[in-house]
CSV table of C-alpha atoms in Angstrom, one decimal:
chain,number,residue,atom,x,y,z
A,10,MET,CA,-0.6,-20.0,-14.6
A,11,SER,CA,-0.6,-16.8,-16.5
A,12,ASP,CA,1.5,-16.2,-19.6
A,13,THR,CA,4.9,-15.2,-18.2
A,14,LEU,CA,6.9,-12.8,-20.4
A,15,ALA,CA,10.6,-13.0,-20.8
A,16,SER,CA,10.9,-9.2,-21.4
A,17,THR,CA,10.3,-6.3,-19.1
A,18,PRO,CA,7.6,-3.6,-19.0
A,19,ARG,CA,10.1,-0.9,-20.1
A,20,ALA,CA,11.2,-2.9,-23.0
A,21,ASP,CA,7.6,-3.5,-24.1
A,22,GLY,CA,6.5,0.1,-23.6
A,23,PHE,CA,4.5,-0.5,-20.4
A,24,GLN,CA,4.5,1.8,-17.4
A,25,MET,CA,2.8,1.8,-14.0
A,26,PRO,CA,0.1,4.5,-14.1
A,27,GLY,CA,-0.4,6.8,-11.2
A,28,GLU,CA,-3.2,6.0,-8.7
A,29,HIS,CA,-5.0,9.2,-9.8
A,30,GLU,CA,-5.5,7.7,-13.3
A,31,PRO,CA,-8.7,5.9,-14.3
A,32,GLN,CA,-9.2,2.4,-12.8
A,33,GLN,CA,-11.3,-0.6,-14.0
A,34,ALA,CA,-11.3,-2.4,-10.7
A,35,VAL,CA,-9.8,-2.7,-7.2
A,36,VAL,CA,-8.6,-6.0,-5.8
A,37,MET,CA,-8.8,-6.9,-2.1
A,38,ALA,CA,-8.3,-10.1,0.0
A,39,TRP,CA,-10.5,-11.3,2.9
A,40,PRO,CA,-8.9,-11.3,6.4
A,41,GLU,CA,-8.9,-14.6,8.2
A,42,ARG,CA,-5.8,-14.9,10.4
A,43,GLY,CA,-6.5,-15.1,14.1
A,44,ASP,CA,-2.9,-14.3,15.0
A,45,ASN,CA,-3.1,-10.9,13.2
A,46,TRP,CA,-6.8,-10.0,13.4
A,47,ARG,CA,-8.5,-10.0,16.7
A,48,ASN,CA,-11.5,-12.1,17.7
A,49,ASN,CA,-10.9,-14.5,14.8
A,50,ALA,CA,-10.9,-11.6,12.3
A,51,GLY,CA,-14.6,-10.7,12.9
A,52,PRO,CA,-14.1,-7.0,13.4
A,53,ALA,CA,-11.6,-6.8,10.6
A,54,GLN,CA,-14.0,-8.5,8.2
A,55,ALA,CA,-16.6,-5.9,9.0
A,56,ALA,CA,-14.1,-3.2,8.4
A,57,PHE,CA,-13.0,-4.7,5.1
A,58,ALA,CA,-16.6,-5.0,4.0
A,59,ALA,CA,-17.2,-1.4,4.8
A,60,ILE,CA,-14.2,-0.3,2.7
A,61,ALA,CA,-15.2,-2.6,-0.2
A,62,SER,CA,-18.6,-1.0,-0.1
A,63,ALA,CA,-17.2,2.5,-0.1
A,64,ILE,CA,-15.0,1.7,-3.1
A,65,ALA,CA,-17.6,-0.4,-5.0
A,66,ALA,CA,-19.9,2.7,-5.2
A,67,GLU,CA,-17.4,4.1,-7.6
A,68,THR,CA,-15.2,1.3,-8.8
A,69,PRO,CA,-15.8,-2.5,-9.1
A,70,VAL,CA,-14.3,-4.5,-6.3
A,71,ILE,CA,-12.9,-8.1,-6.5
A,72,MET,CA,-12.4,-9.9,-3.2
A,73,CYS,CA,-10.1,-12.9,-3.0
A,74,THR,CA,-10.8,-15.5,-0.3
A,75,SER,CA,-10.0,-19.0,0.7
A,76,ALA,CA,-12.6,-21.6,-0.2
A,77,GLU,CA,-13.5,-21.9,3.5
A,78,GLY,CA,-14.0,-18.1,3.9
A,79,ALA,CA,-15.9,-17.6,0.6
A,80,ALA,CA,-19.4,-18.1,2.0
A,81,GLY,CA,-18.8,-15.8,5.0
A,82,ALA,CA,-17.3,-13.1,2.7
A,83,ARG,CA,-20.3,-13.2,0.3
A,84,ALA,CA,-22.7,-12.9,3.3
A,85,MET,CA,-20.9,-9.8,4.6
A,86,LEU,CA,-20.0,-8.1,1.3
A,87,PRO,CA,-22.3,-6.0,-1.0
A,88,THR,CA,-23.8,-8.1,-3.8
A,89,ASP,CA,-21.9,-6.0,-6.4
A,90,VAL,CA,-18.5,-7.1,-5.0
A,91,SER,CA,-17.1,-10.1,-6.9
A,92,VAL,CA,-15.7,-13.0,-4.8
A,93,LEU,CA,-12.8,-15.0,-6.2
A,94,GLU,CA,-11.6,-18.2,-4.5
A,95,ILE,CA,-7.8,-17.5,-4.5
A,96,PRO,CA,-6.3,-18.2,-1.0
A,97,CYS,CA,-3.6,-16.2,0.7
A,98,ASN,CA,-1.7,-16.3,4.0
A,99,ASP,CA,-2.9,-12.8,5.0
A,100,SER,CA,-4.9,-10.0,3.4
A,101,TRP,CA,-2.5,-7.2,2.3
A,102,MET,CA,-3.3,-7.1,-1.4
A,103,ARG,CA,-1.2,-4.0,-2.0
A,104,ASP,CA,1.9,-6.2,-1.1
A,105,ILE,CA,0.9,-9.6,-2.4
A,106,GLY,CA,-1.1,-8.7,-5.5
A,107,PRO,CA,0.4,-7.8,-8.9
A,108,THR,CA,1.5,-4.2,-9.7
A,109,TYR,CA,-0.3,-3.3,-12.9
A,110,VAL,CA,1.4,-1.7,-15.9
A,111,ARG,CA,-0.2,-0.3,-19.1
A,112,ASP,CA,1.0,0.7,-22.5
A,113,ASP,CA,-0.2,3.5,-24.8
A,114,THR,CA,-2.8,1.3,-26.5
A,115,GLY,CA,-4.4,0.6,-23.1
A,116,GLN,CA,-3.3,-3.0,-22.7
A,117,VAL,CA,-2.8,-4.0,-19.1
A,118,ARG,CA,-0.3,-6.5,-17.7
A,119,GLY,CA,0.9,-7.4,-14.2
A,120,VAL,CA,4.3,-7.4,-12.4
A,121,ASP,CA,4.7,-10.2,-10.0
A,122,TRP,CA,7.3,-9.3,-7.4
A,123,GLN,CA,9.0,-11.8,-5.1
A,124,PHE,CA,7.3,-11.8,-1.6
A,125,ASN,CA,8.8,-13.0,1.7
A,126,ALA,CA,6.4,-11.8,4.4
A,127,TRP,CA,8.2,-8.5,4.9
A,128,GLY,CA,11.7,-9.8,5.7
A,129,GLY,CA,12.0,-13.5,5.2
A,130,GLU,CA,14.3,-15.2,7.6
A,131,VAL,CA,15.7,-11.9,8.8
A,132,ASN,CA,12.4,-10.4,10.2
A,133,GLY,CA,9.5,-11.9,8.3
A,134,LEU,CA,6.1,-11.7,10.0
A,135,TYR,CA,5.2,-15.3,9.4
A,136,GLU,CA,7.0,-18.5,8.4
A,137,ASP,CA,4.7,-19.8,5.6
A,138,TRP,CA,4.0,-17.2,2.9
A,139,SER,CA,3.7,-19.6,0.0
A,140,LEU,CA,0.0,-18.7,-0.8
A,141,ASP,CA,0.8,-15.0,-0.7
A,142,ALA,CA,3.8,-15.5,-3.0
A,143,ALA,CA,1.6,-17.4,-5.5
A,144,LEU,CA,-1.4,-15.1,-5.4
A,145,ALA,CA,-0.3,-12.5,-8.1
A,146,ALA,CA,0.4,-15.2,-10.7
A,147,GLU,CA,-2.9,-16.9,-9.9
A,148,LEU,CA,-4.9,-13.7,-10.1
A,149,LEU,CA,-3.3,-12.7,-13.4
A,150,SER,CA,-4.0,-16.2,-14.8
A,151,VAL,CA,-7.7,-16.1,-13.8
A,152,ARG,CA,-8.1,-12.7,-15.4
A,153,GLY,CA,-6.2,-13.6,-18.5
A,154,GLU,CA,-3.5,-11.0,-18.0
A,155,ALA,CA,0.1,-11.4,-19.0
A,156,ARG,CA,2.7,-11.6,-16.2
A,157,TYR,CA,6.2,-10.2,-15.7
A,158,SER,CA,8.2,-12.0,-13.1
A,159,ALA,CA,10.4,-9.5,-11.4
A,160,PRO,CA,13.7,-10.6,-9.8
A,161,LEU,CA,13.2,-8.4,-6.8
A,162,VAL,CA,11.7,-8.9,-3.3
A,163,LEU,CA,9.3,-6.0,-3.1
A,164,GLU,CA,5.9,-5.1,-1.7
A,165,GLY,CA,3.5,-2.7,-3.5
A,166,GLY,CA,3.3,-0.6,-0.4
A,167,SER,CA,7.0,0.2,-0.6
A,168,ILE,CA,6.6,2.3,-3.8
A,169,HIS,CA,4.6,5.2,-5.0
A,170,VAL,CA,4.7,6.4,-8.6
A,171,ASP,CA,3.2,9.4,-10.3
A,172,GLY,CA,2.7,7.8,-13.7
A,173,ASP,CA,5.0,10.4,-15.2
A,174,GLY,CA,8.4,9.0,-14.5
A,175,THR,CA,8.8,9.6,-10.8
A,176,CYS,CA,9.1,6.9,-8.0
A,177,ILE,CA,9.1,7.6,-4.3
A,178,THR,CA,10.3,4.9,-1.8
A,179,THR,CA,12.0,4.6,1.6
A,180,ALA,CA,15.6,3.5,2.2
A,181,GLU,CA,14.5,1.9,5.5
A,182,CYS,CA,12.4,-0.7,3.5
A,183,LEU,CA,14.0,-1.3,0.1
A,184,LEU,CA,17.6,-1.4,1.5
A,185,HIS,CA,16.6,-3.5,4.5
A,186,PRO,CA,18.7,-6.7,4.8
A,187,GLY,CA,15.5,-8.8,4.8
A,188,ARG,CA,14.7,-7.9,1.2
A,189,ASN,CA,17.5,-7.9,-1.3
A,190,PRO,CA,20.9,-8.0,0.6
A,191,HIS,CA,22.7,-8.8,-2.6
A,192,LEU,CA,21.5,-5.6,-4.3
A,193,ASP,CA,22.6,-2.0,-3.6
A,194,GLN,CA,20.6,1.1,-4.2
A,195,ALA,CA,21.8,1.5,-7.8
A,196,ASP,CA,20.8,-2.1,-8.6
A,197,ILE,CA,17.3,-1.7,-7.1
A,198,GLU,CA,16.8,1.5,-9.1
A,199,ASN,CA,17.8,-0.3,-12.3
A,200,LEU,CA,15.3,-3.0,-11.7
A,201,LEU,CA,12.6,-0.5,-10.8
A,202,ARG,CA,13.3,1.4,-14.1
A,203,GLU,CA,12.7,-1.8,-16.0
A,204,TYR,CA,9.6,-3.0,-14.2
A,205,LEU,CA,7.9,0.3,-13.4
A,206,ASN,CA,9.3,2.3,-16.3
A,207,VAL,CA,10.3,5.3,-14.1
A,208,GLU,CA,13.3,7.7,-14.4
A,209,THR,CA,13.7,9.7,-11.1
A,210,PHE,CA,13.8,8.4,-7.6
A,211,PHE,CA,13.2,10.0,-4.2
A,212,TRP,CA,14.5,7.9,-1.3
A,213,LEU,CA,12.9,9.0,1.9
A,214,PRO,CA,15.1,7.9,4.8
A,215,ARG,CA,12.5,6.3,7.0
A,216,GLY,CA,8.8,5.5,7.3
A,217,VAL,CA,6.4,6.0,10.2
A,218,VAL,CA,7.7,4.8,13.6
A,219,ASN,CA,6.9,1.2,14.6
A,220,ASP,CA,5.8,0.3,11.0
A,221,GLU,CA,6.4,-3.5,10.9
A,222,THR,CA,6.7,-3.4,7.1
A,223,ASP,CA,10.1,-1.7,7.7
A,224,GLY,CA,8.7,1.7,6.8
A,225,HIS,CA,6.5,1.4,3.7
A,226,VAL,CA,6.3,4.7,1.8
A,227,ASP,CA,2.5,4.4,1.5
A,228,ASN,CA,2.1,4.8,5.3
A,229,ILE,CA,4.0,8.2,5.4
A,230,LEU,CA,3.3,9.7,1.9
A,231,HIS,CA,0.8,9.6,-0.9
A,232,ILE,CA,1.2,11.0,-4.4
A,233,ALA,CA,-2.0,13.0,-5.3
A,234,ARG,CA,-0.9,13.6,-8.9
A,235,PRO,CA,2.3,14.4,-10.8
A,236,GLY,CA,4.2,17.1,-8.9
A,237,GLU,CA,2.0,17.0,-5.7
A,238,VAL,CA,2.2,14.8,-2.6
A,239,LEU,CA,0.7,14.5,0.9
A,240,LEU,CA,3.2,13.9,3.6
A,241,SER,CA,2.4,12.8,7.2
A,242,TRP,CA,3.3,15.6,9.5
A,243,CYS,CA,4.0,15.8,13.2
A,244,ASP,CA,4.6,19.1,15.2
A,245,ASP,CA,5.5,17.5,18.5
A,246,PRO,CA,9.3,17.6,18.9
A,247,GLN,CA,9.1,14.8,21.5
A,248,ASP,CA,7.5,12.4,18.9
A,249,PRO,CA,10.0,10.4,16.8
A,250,VAL,CA,7.9,11.1,13.7
A,251,TYR,CA,8.8,14.8,14.1
A,252,ASP,CA,12.3,14.2,12.7
A,253,ILE,CA,11.2,11.5,10.3
A,254,CYS,CA,8.8,13.7,8.4
A,255,ARG,CA,11.3,16.6,8.3
A,256,GLU,CA,13.9,14.3,6.8
A,257,ALA,CA,11.4,13.3,4.2
A,258,LEU,CA,10.5,16.9,3.4
A,259,ALA,CA,14.2,17.7,2.9
A,260,VAL,CA,14.5,14.9,0.3
A,261,LEU,CA,11.3,16.0,-1.5
A,262,GLU,CA,12.6,19.6,-1.7
A,263,ALA,CA,16.1,18.7,-2.8
A,264,LYS,CA,15.5,18.2,-6.5
A,265,PRO,CA,12.8,18.3,-9.2
A,266,ASP,CA,10.7,15.3,-10.3
A,267,ALA,CA,11.2,13.4,-13.5
A,268,ARG,CA,9.5,16.2,-15.5
A,269,GLY,CA,11.4,19.0,-13.9
A,270,ARG,CA,8.7,20.1,-11.5
A,271,LYS,CA,9.3,21.2,-7.9
A,272,ILE,CA,7.2,18.9,-5.8
A,273,LYS,CA,4.3,20.6,-3.9
A,274,VAL,CA,4.0,19.1,-0.4
A,275,HIS,CA,0.8,19.1,1.6
A,276,LYS,CA,1.4,18.4,5.3
A,277,LEU,CA,-1.2,15.8,6.5
A,278,PRO,CA,-1.7,15.7,10.3
A,279,LEU,CA,-0.6,12.6,12.1
A,280,PRO,CA,-3.3,11.0,14.3
A,281,GLY,CA,-2.6,10.1,17.9
A,282,PRO,CA,-0.2,8.8,18.9
A,283,LEU,CA,-2.4,5.7,19.0
A,284,TYR,CA,-1.8,2.6,21.1
A,285,MET,CA,-3.2,-0.9,21.3
A,286,THR,CA,-5.5,-1.4,24.2
A,287,ASP,CA,-5.5,-4.4,26.6
A,288,GLU,CA,-8.8,-5.6,25.2
A,289,GLU,CA,-7.6,-5.4,21.6
A,290,ALA,CA,-4.3,-7.3,22.4
A,291,ALA,CA,-6.2,-10.0,24.3
A,292,GLY,CA,-8.3,-10.9,21.3
A,293,ILE,CA,-5.3,-11.8,19.1
A,294,GLN,CA,-3.9,-15.3,19.1
A,295,PRO,CA,-0.2,-15.4,20.2
A,296,SER,CA,2.4,-15.5,17.5
A,297,SER,CA,6.2,-15.7,17.6
A,298,ASN,CA,6.7,-13.2,14.8
A,299,MET,CA,3.7,-10.8,14.9
A,300,VAL,CA,4.0,-9.2,18.3
A,301,ARG,CA,0.8,-7.6,19.5
A,302,GLU,CA,1.1,-6.2,23.0
A,303,PRO,CA,-1.0,-3.8,25.1
A,304,GLY,CA,0.4,-0.3,24.9
A,305,GLU,CA,2.2,-1.0,21.6
A,306,ARG,CA,2.3,2.2,19.5
A,307,LEU,CA,0.3,1.7,16.3
A,308,ALA,CA,1.7,3.1,13.0
A,309,GLY,CA,-1.4,5.2,12.3
A,310,SER,CA,-1.4,7.5,9.3
A,311,TYR,CA,-4.0,9.3,7.1
A,312,ALA,CA,-1.6,8.9,4.1
A,313,ASN,CA,-2.8,5.3,3.9
A,314,PHE,CA,-5.8,6.1,1.8
A,315,LEU,CA,-7.0,5.0,-1.7
A,316,ILE,CA,-7.7,7.2,-4.7
A,317,THR,CA,-10.1,5.3,-7.0
A,318,ASN,CA,-11.6,7.2,-9.9
A,319,GLN,CA,-13.5,10.2,-8.6
A,320,ARG,CA,-13.5,9.0,-5.0
A,321,VAL,CA,-11.0,9.1,-2.1
A,322,VAL,CA,-11.5,6.5,0.6
A,323,PHE,CA,-9.5,7.4,3.8
A,324,PRO,CA,-9.3,5.9,7.3
A,325,LEU,CA,-10.9,7.5,10.3
A,326,LEU,CA,-8.4,7.1,13.1
A,327,ASP,CA,-8.7,9.8,15.8
A,328,SER,CA,-11.6,12.1,16.5
A,329,ALA,CA,-9.1,14.9,17.3
A,330,THR,CA,-7.6,14.9,13.8
A,331,ASP,CA,-10.1,13.2,11.5
A,332,GLU,CA,-11.8,16.4,10.4
A,333,ALA,CA,-8.5,18.2,9.8
A,334,ALA,CA,-7.4,15.3,7.6
A,335,ARG,CA,-10.7,15.3,5.8
A,336,GLN,CA,-10.5,19.1,5.1
A,337,LEU,CA,-7.0,18.8,3.7
A,338,LEU,CA,-7.8,15.9,1.5
A,339,GLN,CA,-10.8,17.7,0.1
A,340,ARG,CA,-8.6,20.8,-0.7
A,341,VAL,CA,-6.2,18.5,-2.5
A,342,PHE,CA,-9.0,16.5,-4.3
A,343,PRO,CA,-11.7,19.2,-4.9
A,344,ALA,CA,-13.4,17.2,-7.6
A,345,HIS,CA,-13.5,13.9,-5.7
A,346,THR,CA,-16.0,12.5,-3.2
A,347,LEU,CA,-14.3,12.0,0.2
A,348,ILE,CA,-15.4,8.9,2.1
A,349,GLY,CA,-14.1,8.3,5.6
A,350,VAL,CA,-14.3,4.7,6.9
A,351,PRO,CA,-13.3,3.6,10.4
A,352,GLY,CA,-9.7,2.3,10.1
A,353,ARG,CA,-8.7,1.2,13.5
A,354,GLU,CA,-9.4,-2.5,13.0
A,355,ILE,CA,-7.1,-2.5,10.0
A,356,LEU,CA,-4.5,-0.5,11.8
A,357,LEU,CA,-4.4,-3.1,14.6
A,358,GLY,CA,-3.3,-5.6,11.9
A,359,GLY,CA,-0.4,-3.4,10.8
A,360,GLY,CA,-1.7,-1.2,7.9
A,361,ASN,CA,-4.7,0.6,6.5
A,362,ILE,CA,-6.8,1.2,3.4
A,363,HIS,CA,-4.1,1.6,0.9
A,364,CYS,CA,-2.3,-1.6,2.2
A,365,ILE,CA,-5.4,-3.8,1.7
A,366,THR,CA,-6.3,-2.6,-1.8
A,367,GLN,CA,-4.6,-2.8,-5.3
A,368,GLN,CA,-6.0,-0.9,-8.2
A,369,ILE,CA,-6.2,-2.3,-11.8
A,370,PRO,CA,-5.8,0.6,-14.3
A,371,ALA,CA,-8.5,1.2,-16.9
A,372,SER,CA,-7.6,-0.5,-20.2
């Protein structure tokens, strides 16, 4: 196991950098669950390989797999993607991997949050999450990085930081009874101050409709850089996301960020609505917790992209809105290369590109 520290990142002068800051690598995990990924995860594996390839052209990629899945992963992945045999229950690296923090000297350490499959006994998505819960510590150990063990059930997709003292999250997720029912909002903020080294919090009320992570912030919003965010936006008053995104905008406009800036909000078009087809649902093995039904609305969002060095990798989700999303992203990231990768297979599993990746900041 990795060296577990008794202190906190804040006490040691460490802080979570913004995603826009330089990265040394991106970590992913190979999809294998037949009750989440259709057709025994074959289409999802092809999608993960395409995303890994898009990232690896700019930033080294590390793919974690089970021992059984390693050969298949190596066969499908580009040769410059490293494969590590560290098993997990599913493949949402943003949520099960460590959240990396860095100090002023460039030293990098990892925060290992408690994980309970997005809700534990209340509304968790599967009953055995032991491999997922162990992955962060195992990865940090293999990489020789020190570990902070945080006393908080939290997934990486539930937080966004700007690296400058501001944290954005959703009340729907972090205050959900399936996470930390013994903690109130002030308690959670105090722990996030210690483990992310942030000062100011924006609590969006809700995430995207039908998001089975209980409304992760990374599926409705993305921080581009300090003082600037992209927010999923819907102009159809009949769509429940219409009110959700306006509630979020009101929160973002209500106060300055940690450095006194008024947050600039770019409205990112919402794809769809998108729904699971009969064929897609038929390819998924039945599960008591992860319900996958024909006609189910998918929590599609272009906000679920990854910034990695001078590249932005974003999901292609809807031919009617893909180009508008691309154009807005290019305006917000004029110096970055924009790479669109088909994201529907990942969306069918419950997330997208940001959910399946975790950046390691440059040291």
